[in-house]
CSV table of C-alpha atoms in Angstrom, one decimal:
chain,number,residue,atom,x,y,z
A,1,UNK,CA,-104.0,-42.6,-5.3
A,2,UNK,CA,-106.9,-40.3,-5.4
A,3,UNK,CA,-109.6,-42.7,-6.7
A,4,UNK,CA,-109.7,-43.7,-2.7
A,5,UNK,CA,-110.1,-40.3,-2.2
A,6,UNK,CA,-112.9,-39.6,-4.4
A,7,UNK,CA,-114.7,-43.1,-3.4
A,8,UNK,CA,-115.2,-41.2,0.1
A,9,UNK,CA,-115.9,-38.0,-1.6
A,10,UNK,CA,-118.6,-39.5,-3.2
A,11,UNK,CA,-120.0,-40.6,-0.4
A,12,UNK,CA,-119.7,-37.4,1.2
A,13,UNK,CA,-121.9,-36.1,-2.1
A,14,UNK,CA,-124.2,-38.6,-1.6
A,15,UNK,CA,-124.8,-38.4,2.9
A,16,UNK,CA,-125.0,-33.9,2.1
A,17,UNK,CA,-123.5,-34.0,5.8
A,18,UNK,CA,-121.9,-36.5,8.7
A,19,UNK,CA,-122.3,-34.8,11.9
A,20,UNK,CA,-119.7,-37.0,14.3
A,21,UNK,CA,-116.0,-38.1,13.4
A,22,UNK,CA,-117.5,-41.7,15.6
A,23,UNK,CA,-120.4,-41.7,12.9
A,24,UNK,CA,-118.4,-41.4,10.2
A,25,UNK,CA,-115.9,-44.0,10.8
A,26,UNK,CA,-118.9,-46.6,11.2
A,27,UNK,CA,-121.1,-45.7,8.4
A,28,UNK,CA,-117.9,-46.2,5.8
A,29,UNK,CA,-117.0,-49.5,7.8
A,30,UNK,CA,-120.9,-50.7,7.7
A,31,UNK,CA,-121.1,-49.8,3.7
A,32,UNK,CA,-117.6,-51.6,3.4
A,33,UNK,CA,-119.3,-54.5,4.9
A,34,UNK,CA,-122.3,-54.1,2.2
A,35,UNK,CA,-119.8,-54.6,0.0
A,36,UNK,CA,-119.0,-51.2,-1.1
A,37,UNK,CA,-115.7,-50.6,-2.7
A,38,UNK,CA,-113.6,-48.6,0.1
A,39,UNK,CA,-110.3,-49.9,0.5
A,40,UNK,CA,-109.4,-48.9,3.8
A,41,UNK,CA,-108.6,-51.1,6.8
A,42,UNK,CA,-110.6,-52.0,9.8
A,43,UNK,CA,-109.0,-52.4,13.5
A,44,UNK,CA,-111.2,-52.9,16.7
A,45,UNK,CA,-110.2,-50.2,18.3
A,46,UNK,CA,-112.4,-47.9,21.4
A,47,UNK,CA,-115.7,-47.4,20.1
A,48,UNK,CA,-115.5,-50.6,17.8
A,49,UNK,CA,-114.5,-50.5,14.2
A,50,UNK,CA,-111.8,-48.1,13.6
A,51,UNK,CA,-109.5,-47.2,10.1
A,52,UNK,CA,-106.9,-44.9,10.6
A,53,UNK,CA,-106.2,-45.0,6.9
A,54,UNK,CA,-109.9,-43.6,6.9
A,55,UNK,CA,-109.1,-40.4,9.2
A,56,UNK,CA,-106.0,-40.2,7.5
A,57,UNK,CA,-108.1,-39.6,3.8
A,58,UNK,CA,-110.3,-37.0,5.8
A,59,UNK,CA,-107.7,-35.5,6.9
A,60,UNK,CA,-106.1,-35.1,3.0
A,61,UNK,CA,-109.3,-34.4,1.7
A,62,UNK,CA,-109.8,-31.3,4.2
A,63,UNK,CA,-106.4,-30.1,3.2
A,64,UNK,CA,-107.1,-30.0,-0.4
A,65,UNK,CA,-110.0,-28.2,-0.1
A,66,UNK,CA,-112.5,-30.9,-1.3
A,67,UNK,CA,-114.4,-31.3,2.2
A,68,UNK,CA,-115.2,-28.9,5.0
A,69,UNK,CA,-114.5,-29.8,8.8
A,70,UNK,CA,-116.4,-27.5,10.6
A,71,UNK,CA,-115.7,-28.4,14.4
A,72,UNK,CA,-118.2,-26.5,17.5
A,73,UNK,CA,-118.0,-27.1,20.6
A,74,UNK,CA,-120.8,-29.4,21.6
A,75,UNK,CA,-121.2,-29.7,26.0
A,76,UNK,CA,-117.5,-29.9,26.7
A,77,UNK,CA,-116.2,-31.6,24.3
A,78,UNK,CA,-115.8,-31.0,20.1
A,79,UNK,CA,-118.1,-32.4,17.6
A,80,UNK,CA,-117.3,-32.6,13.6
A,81,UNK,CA,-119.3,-31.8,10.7
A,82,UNK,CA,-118.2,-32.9,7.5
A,83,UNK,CA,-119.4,-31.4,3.8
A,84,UNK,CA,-118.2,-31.5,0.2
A,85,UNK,CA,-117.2,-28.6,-1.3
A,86,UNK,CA,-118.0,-26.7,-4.4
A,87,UNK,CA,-114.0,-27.8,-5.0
A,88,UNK,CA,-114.7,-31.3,-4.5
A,89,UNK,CA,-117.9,-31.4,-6.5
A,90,UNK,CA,-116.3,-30.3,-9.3
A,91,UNK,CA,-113.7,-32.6,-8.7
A,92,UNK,CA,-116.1,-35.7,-8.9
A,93,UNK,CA,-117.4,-34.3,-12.0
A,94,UNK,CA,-114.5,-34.4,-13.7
A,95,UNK,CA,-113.1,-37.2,-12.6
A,96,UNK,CA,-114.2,-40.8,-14.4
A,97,UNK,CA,-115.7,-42.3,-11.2
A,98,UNK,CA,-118.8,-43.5,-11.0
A,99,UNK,CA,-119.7,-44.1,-7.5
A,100,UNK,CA,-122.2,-46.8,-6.6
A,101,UNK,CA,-125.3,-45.3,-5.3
A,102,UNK,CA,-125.1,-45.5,-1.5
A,103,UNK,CA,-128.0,-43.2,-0.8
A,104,UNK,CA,-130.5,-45.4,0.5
A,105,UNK,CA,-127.9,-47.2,3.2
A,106,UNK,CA,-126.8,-43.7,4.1
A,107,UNK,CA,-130.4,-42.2,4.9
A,108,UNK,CA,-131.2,-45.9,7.1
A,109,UNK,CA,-128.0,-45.5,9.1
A,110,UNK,CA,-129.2,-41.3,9.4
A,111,UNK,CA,-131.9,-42.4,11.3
A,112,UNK,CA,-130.2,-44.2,14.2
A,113,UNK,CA,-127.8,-42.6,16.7
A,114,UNK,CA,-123.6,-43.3,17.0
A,115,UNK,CA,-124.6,-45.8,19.7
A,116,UNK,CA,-126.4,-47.8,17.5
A,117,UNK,CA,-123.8,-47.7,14.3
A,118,UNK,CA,-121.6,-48.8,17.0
A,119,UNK,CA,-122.9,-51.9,18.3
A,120,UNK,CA,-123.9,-52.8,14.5
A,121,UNK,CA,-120.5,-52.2,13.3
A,122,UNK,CA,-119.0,-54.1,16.0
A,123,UNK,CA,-121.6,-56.8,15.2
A,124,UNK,CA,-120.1,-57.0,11.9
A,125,UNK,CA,-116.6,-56.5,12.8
A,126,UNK,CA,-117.3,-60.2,14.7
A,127,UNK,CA,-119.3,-61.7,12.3
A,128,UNK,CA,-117.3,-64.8,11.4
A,129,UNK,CA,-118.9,-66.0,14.8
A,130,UNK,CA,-122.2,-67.5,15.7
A,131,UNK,CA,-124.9,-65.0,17.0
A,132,UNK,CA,-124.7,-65.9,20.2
A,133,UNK,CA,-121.0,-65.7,20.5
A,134,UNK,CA,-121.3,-62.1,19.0
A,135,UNK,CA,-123.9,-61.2,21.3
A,136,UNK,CA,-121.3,-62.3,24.3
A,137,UNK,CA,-118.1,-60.4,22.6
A,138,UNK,CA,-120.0,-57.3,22.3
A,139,UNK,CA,-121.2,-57.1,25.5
A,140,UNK,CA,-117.4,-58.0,27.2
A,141,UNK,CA,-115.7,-55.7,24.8
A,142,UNK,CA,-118.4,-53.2,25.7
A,143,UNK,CA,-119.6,-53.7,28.5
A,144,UNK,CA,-120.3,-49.4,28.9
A,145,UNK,CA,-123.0,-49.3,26.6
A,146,UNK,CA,-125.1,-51.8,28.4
A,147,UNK,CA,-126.6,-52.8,25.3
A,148,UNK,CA,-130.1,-54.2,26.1
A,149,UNK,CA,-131.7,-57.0,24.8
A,150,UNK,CA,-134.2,-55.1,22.4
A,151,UNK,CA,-130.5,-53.0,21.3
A,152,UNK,CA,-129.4,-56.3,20.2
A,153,UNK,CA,-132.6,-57.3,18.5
A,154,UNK,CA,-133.0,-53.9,16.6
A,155,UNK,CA,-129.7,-54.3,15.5
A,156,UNK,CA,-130.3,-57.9,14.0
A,157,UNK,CA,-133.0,-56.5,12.3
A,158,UNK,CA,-130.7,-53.5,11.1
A,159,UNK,CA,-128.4,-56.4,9.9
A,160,UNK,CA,-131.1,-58.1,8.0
A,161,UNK,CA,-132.0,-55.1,5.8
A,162,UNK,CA,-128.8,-54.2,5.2
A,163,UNK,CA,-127.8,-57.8,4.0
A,164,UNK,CA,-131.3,-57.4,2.0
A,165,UNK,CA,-129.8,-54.5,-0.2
């Protein structure tokens, strides 16, 4: 049970912080689609690609004492941190996983906003289709973003590296 559990944790280890519950969810669903061992499950859900087995493991994790949710109010509404703990260092380093190195993937999603990990993840979450039928379901399913051309483009290219890794 808790090899799931420390797979996250070691990403956790690995990102130092996750600022954004929205953020969180899609950089674990984009390194899933890297091929990254997480086991949870995917549903398109609001803001594209959503696991409640995902928020459920947080959730554990928090209660154990092996990450720290640190929640502030952010211009009416509540933003997340998320951190591993002494506790759940010392956990991983007693524990006979050894996590893949996710580091790089980590710092080139750190540098793009939610917005962006959202249309990419979505992008993924459809990728069994052709690029121009992605390119349509994104834009129905969310038609709020008004993704622009150049969105879509940087996210190919987003795509690209990622699939070069």
């Amino acid at each position: 049970m808790l090899e799931d559990h420390a797979k996250l944790m070691a990403f956790f280890e690995q990102a130092d912080e996750i600022v954004g519950r929205k953020r969180l969810q899609k950089m674990v669903y984009i390194l899933k689609k890297c091929g990254f061992d997480f086991s949870e499950r995917y549903t398109f859900h609001f803001y594209g690609p959503y696991s409640e087995e995902l928020s459920t493991r947080i959730e554990e994790l928090c209660n154990l004492g092996f990450i720290e949710e640190e929640r502030e109010k952010e211009k009416g509404y509540y933003q997340y941190r998320y951190q591993l703990t002494d506790r759940g260092v010392h956990f991983l380093e007693q524990s006979d996983l050894r996590p893949e190195n996710m580091t790089t993937l980590i710092e080139e999603m750190d540098e793009h906003s939610s917005k962006f990990l959202e249309l990419v993840s979505t992008m993924l979450y459809f990728e069994d289709f052709s690029k121009d039928e992605i390119e349509e379901k994104v834009q129905t399913v969310k038609s709020q973003q008004n993704y622009t051309v150049d969105d879509f483009e940087a996210a190919w290219e987003f795509i690209a590296r990622l699939n070069a890794h």
